[in-house]
Backbone as numpy.savetxt, mean C-alpha at the origin, in Angstrom:
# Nx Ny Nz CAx CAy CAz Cx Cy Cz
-4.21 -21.21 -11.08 -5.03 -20.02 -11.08 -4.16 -18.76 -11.08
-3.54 -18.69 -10.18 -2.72 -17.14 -10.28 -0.93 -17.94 -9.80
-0.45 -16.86 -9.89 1.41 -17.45 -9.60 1.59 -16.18 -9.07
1.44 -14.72 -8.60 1.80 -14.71 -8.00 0.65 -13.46 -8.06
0.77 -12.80 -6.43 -0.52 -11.57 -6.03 0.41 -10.83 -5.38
0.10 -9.38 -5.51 0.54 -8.13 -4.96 -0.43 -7.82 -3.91
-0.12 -7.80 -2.54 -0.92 -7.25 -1.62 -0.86 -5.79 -1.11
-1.32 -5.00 -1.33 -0.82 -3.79 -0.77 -1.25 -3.58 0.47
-1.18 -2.86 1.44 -1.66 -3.08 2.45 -1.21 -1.75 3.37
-1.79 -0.55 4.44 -1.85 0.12 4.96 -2.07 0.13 6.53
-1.98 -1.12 6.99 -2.94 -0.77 8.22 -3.45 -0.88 9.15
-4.82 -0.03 7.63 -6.56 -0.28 8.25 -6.73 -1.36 8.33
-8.19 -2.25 8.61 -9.02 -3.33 8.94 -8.99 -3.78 7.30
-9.46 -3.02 6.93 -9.88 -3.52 5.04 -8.61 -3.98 4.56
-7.18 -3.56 4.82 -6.00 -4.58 4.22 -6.16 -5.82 4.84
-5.96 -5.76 6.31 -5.89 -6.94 6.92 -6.67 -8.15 6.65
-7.99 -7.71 6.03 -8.76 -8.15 5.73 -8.73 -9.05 4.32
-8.44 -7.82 3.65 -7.55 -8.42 1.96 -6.76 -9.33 1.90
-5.81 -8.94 2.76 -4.23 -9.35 3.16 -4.96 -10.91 3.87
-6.01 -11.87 4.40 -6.18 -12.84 4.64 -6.76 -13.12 3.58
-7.53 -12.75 2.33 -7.86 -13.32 1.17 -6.65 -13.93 0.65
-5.67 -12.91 -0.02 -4.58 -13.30 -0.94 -3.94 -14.33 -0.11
-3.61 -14.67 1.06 -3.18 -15.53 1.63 -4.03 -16.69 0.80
-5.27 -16.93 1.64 -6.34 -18.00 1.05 -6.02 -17.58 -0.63
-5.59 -17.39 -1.38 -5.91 -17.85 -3.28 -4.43 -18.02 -3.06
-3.33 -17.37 -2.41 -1.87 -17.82 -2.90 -1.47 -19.36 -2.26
-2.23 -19.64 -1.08 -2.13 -21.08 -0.84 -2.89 -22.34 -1.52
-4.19 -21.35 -2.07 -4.72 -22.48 -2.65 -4.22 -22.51 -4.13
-3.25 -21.66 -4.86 -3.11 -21.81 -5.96 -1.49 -21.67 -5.76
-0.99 -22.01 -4.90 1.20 -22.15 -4.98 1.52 -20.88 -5.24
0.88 -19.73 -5.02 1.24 -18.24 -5.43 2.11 -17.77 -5.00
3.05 -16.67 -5.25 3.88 -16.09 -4.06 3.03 -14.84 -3.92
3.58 -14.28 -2.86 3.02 -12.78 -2.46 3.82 -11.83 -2.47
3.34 -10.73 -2.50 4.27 -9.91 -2.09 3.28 -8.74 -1.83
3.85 -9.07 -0.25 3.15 -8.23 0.76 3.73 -6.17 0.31
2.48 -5.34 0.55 3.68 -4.16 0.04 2.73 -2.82 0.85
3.66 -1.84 1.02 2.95 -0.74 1.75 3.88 0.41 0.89
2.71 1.47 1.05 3.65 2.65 -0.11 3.16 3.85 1.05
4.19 4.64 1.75 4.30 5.44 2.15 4.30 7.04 1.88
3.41 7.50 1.87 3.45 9.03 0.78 4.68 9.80 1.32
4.83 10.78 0.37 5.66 11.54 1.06 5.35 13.10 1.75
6.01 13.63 2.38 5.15 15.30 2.94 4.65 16.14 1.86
3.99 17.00 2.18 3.40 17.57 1.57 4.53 18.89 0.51
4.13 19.47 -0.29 5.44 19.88 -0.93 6.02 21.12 -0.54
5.04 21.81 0.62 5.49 23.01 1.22 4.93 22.21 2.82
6.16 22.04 3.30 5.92 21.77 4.33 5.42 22.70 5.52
5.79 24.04 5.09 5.87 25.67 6.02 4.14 25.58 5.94
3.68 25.56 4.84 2.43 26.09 5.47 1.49 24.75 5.97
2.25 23.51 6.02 1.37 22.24 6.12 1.11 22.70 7.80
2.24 23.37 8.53 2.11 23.53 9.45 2.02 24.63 10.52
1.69 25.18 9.85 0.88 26.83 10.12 2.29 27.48 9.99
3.47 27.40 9.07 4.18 28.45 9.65 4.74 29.25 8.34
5.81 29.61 7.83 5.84 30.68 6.92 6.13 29.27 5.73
6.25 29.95 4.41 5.87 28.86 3.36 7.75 28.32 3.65
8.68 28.64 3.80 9.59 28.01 3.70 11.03 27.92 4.96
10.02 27.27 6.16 10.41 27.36 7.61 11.83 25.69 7.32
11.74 25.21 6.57 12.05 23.26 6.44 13.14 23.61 5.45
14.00 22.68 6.18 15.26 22.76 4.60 14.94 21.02 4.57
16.03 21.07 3.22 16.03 19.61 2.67 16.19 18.65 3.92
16.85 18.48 4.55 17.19 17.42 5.68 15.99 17.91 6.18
15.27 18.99 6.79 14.37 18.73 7.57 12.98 18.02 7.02
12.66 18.16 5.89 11.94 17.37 5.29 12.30 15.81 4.67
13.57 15.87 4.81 13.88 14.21 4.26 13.42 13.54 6.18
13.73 14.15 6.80 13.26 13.50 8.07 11.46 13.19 8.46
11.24 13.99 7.91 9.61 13.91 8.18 9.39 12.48 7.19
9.93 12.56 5.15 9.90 10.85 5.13 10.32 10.01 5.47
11.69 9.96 5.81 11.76 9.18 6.65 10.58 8.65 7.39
10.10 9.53 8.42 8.77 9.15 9.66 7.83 8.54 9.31
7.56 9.13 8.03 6.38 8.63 6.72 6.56 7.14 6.78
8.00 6.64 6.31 8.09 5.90 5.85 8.27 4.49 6.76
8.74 4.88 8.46 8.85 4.13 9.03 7.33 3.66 9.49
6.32 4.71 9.61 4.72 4.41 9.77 4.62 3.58 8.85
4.78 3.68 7.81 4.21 2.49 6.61 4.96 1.35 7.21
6.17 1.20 7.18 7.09 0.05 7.86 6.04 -0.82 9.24
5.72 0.23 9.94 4.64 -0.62 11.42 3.27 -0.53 10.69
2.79 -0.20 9.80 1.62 -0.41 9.21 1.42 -1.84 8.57
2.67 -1.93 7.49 3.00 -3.53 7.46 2.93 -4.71 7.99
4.13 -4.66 9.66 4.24 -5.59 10.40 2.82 -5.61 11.03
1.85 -4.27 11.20 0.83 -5.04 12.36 -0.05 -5.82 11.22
-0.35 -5.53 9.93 -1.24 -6.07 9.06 -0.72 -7.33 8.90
1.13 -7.67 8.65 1.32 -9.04 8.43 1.04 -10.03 9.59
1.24 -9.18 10.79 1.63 -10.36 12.06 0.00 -10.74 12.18
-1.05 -9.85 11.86 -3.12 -10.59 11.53 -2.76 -11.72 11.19
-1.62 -12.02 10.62 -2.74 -12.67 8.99 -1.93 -13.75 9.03
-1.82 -15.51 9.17 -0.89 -16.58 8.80 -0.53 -16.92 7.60
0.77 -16.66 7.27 1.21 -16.54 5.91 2.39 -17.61 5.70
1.98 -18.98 6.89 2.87 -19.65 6.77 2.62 -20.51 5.86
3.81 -21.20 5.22 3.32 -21.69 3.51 3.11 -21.62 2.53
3.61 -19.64 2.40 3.31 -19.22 1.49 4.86 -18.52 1.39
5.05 -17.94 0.24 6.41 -17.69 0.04 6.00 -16.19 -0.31
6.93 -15.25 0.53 6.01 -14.10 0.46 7.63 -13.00 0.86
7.52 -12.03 0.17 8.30 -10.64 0.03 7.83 -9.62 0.02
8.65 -8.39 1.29 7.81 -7.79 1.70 8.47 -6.39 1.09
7.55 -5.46 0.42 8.53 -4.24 -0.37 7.56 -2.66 0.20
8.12 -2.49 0.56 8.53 -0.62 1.41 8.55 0.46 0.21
7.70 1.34 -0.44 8.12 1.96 -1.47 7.56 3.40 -1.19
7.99 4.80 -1.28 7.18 6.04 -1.18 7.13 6.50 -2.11
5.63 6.93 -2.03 5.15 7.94 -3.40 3.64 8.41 -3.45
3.40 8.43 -4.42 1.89 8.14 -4.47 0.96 6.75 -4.08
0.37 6.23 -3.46 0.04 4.66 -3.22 -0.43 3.95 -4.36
-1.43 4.61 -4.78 -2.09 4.35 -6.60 -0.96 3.98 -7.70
0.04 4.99 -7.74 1.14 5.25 -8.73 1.83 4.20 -8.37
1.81 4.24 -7.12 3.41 3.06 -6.61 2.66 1.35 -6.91
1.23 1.19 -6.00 0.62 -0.08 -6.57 0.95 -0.70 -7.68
0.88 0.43 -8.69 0.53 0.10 -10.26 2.11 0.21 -10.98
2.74 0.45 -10.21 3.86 0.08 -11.11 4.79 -1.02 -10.29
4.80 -1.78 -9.21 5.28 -2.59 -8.74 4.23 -3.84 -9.45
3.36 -3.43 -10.00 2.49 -5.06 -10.20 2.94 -4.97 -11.90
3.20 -3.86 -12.31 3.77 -3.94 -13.74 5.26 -4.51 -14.08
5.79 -3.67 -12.79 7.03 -4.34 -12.98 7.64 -6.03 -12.63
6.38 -6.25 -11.45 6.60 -7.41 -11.09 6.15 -8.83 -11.86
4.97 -8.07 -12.80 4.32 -9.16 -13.90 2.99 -9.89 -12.93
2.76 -9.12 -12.10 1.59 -10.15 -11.22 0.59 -10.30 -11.71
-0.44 -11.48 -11.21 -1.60 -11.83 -11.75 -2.64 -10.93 -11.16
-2.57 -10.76 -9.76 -3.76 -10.14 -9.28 -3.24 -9.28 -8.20
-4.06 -8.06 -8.31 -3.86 -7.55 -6.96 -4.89 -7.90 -5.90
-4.47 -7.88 -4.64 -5.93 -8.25 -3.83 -5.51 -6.73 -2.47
-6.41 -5.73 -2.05 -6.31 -4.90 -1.58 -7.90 -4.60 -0.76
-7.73 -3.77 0.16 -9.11 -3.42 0.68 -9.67 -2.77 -0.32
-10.35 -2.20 -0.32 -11.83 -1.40 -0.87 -11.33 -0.44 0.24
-11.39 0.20 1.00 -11.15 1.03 1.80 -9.96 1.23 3.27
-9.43 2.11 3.06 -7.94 2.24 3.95 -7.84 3.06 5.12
-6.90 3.75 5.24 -6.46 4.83 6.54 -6.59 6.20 6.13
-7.44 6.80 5.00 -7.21 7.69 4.35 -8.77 7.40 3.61
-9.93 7.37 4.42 -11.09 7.71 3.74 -11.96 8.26 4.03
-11.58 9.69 4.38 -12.27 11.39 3.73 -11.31 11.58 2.94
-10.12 11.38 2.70 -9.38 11.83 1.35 -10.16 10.81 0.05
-10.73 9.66 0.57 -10.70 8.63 -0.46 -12.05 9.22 -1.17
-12.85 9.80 -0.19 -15.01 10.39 -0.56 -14.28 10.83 -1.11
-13.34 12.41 -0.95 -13.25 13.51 -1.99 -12.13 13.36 -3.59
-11.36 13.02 -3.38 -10.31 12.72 -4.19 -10.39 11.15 -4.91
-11.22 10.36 -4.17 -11.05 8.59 -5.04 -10.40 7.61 -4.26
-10.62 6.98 -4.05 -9.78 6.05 -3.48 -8.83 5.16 -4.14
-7.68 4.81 -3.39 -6.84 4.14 -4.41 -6.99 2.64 -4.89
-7.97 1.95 -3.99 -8.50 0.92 -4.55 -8.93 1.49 -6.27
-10.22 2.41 -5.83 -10.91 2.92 -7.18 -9.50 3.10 -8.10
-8.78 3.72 -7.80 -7.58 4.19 -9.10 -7.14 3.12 -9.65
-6.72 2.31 -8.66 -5.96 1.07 -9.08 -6.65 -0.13 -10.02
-8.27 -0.24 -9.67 -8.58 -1.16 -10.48 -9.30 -0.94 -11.73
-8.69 0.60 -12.27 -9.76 1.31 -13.07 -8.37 1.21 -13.73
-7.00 1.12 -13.56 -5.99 1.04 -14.68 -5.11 -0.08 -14.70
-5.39 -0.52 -13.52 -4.56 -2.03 -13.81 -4.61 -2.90 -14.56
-3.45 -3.36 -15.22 -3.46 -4.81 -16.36 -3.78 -6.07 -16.03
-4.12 -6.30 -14.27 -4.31 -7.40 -14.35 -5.37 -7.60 -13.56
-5.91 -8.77 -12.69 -7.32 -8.82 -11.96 -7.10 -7.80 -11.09
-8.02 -7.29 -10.56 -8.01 -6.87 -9.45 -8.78 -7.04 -8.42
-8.68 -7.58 -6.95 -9.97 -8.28 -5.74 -9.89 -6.77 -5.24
-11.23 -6.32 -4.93 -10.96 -5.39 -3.89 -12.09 -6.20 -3.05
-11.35 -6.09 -1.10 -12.60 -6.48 0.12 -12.71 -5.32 1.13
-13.96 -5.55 0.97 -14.55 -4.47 2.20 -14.33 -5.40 3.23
């Protein structure tokens, strides 16, 4: 059935949730996984993200804030993987910042996967009502299946 699934995962309840599907189709079909979390990065004026003049942040002070970004996605990961029994399954776990939509869709391009399996909804939904959600983005351009679970 499939050989291998991209899990993305944030989190919320709705990955964790996902994140025990793709388990169930990568065991029942010898799949590998690859577990994945995409960490955004700050906002592009950090001065006024935080009430203060538009250009209070130099480069290091903003490479530190992704950094922070990025280590949240890092414990967003481990608490979603340590849910979910993924023993028996052969599974790699990839850390990437950017856009989550953008980053999804080009790790499953680059990786050649069969399916993505992801929540329907994440850690980020009043951004998701107004702007889309990245489930929605992702399975409106992806090349290959896409599961989304509520």
């Amino acid at each position: 059935m499939y050989k291998s699934i991209l899990a993305p995962v944030d989190g919320s309840e709705h990955s964790a949730k996902a994140l025990g599907v793709a388990a169930q189709l990568a065991r029942a079909s010898s799949a590998s996984l690859t577990l994945m979390t995409v960490a955004d990065y700050p906002p592009g004026n950090m001065g006024l993200f935080t009430g203060g003049t538009p250009e209070p942040f130099t480069a290091e002070d903003w490479g530190k804030v992704a950094d922070s970004l990025k280590q949240d996605a890092e414990a967003a990961l481990r608490k979603v993987r340590d849910s979910v029994d993924l023993q028996g399954i052969e599974v790699e776990e990839v850390i990437r910042q950017g856009m989550p939509a953008e980053g999804i869709l080009k790790e499953a391009k680059q990786r050649g996967v069969d399916a993505i399996v992801m929540g329907s909804r994440g850690v980020s939904d009043m951004h998701g009502m107004i702007f889309g959600s990245t489930s929605h983005k992702v399975s409106h351009v992806a090349d290959c299946t896409v599961i989304t679970v509520a």
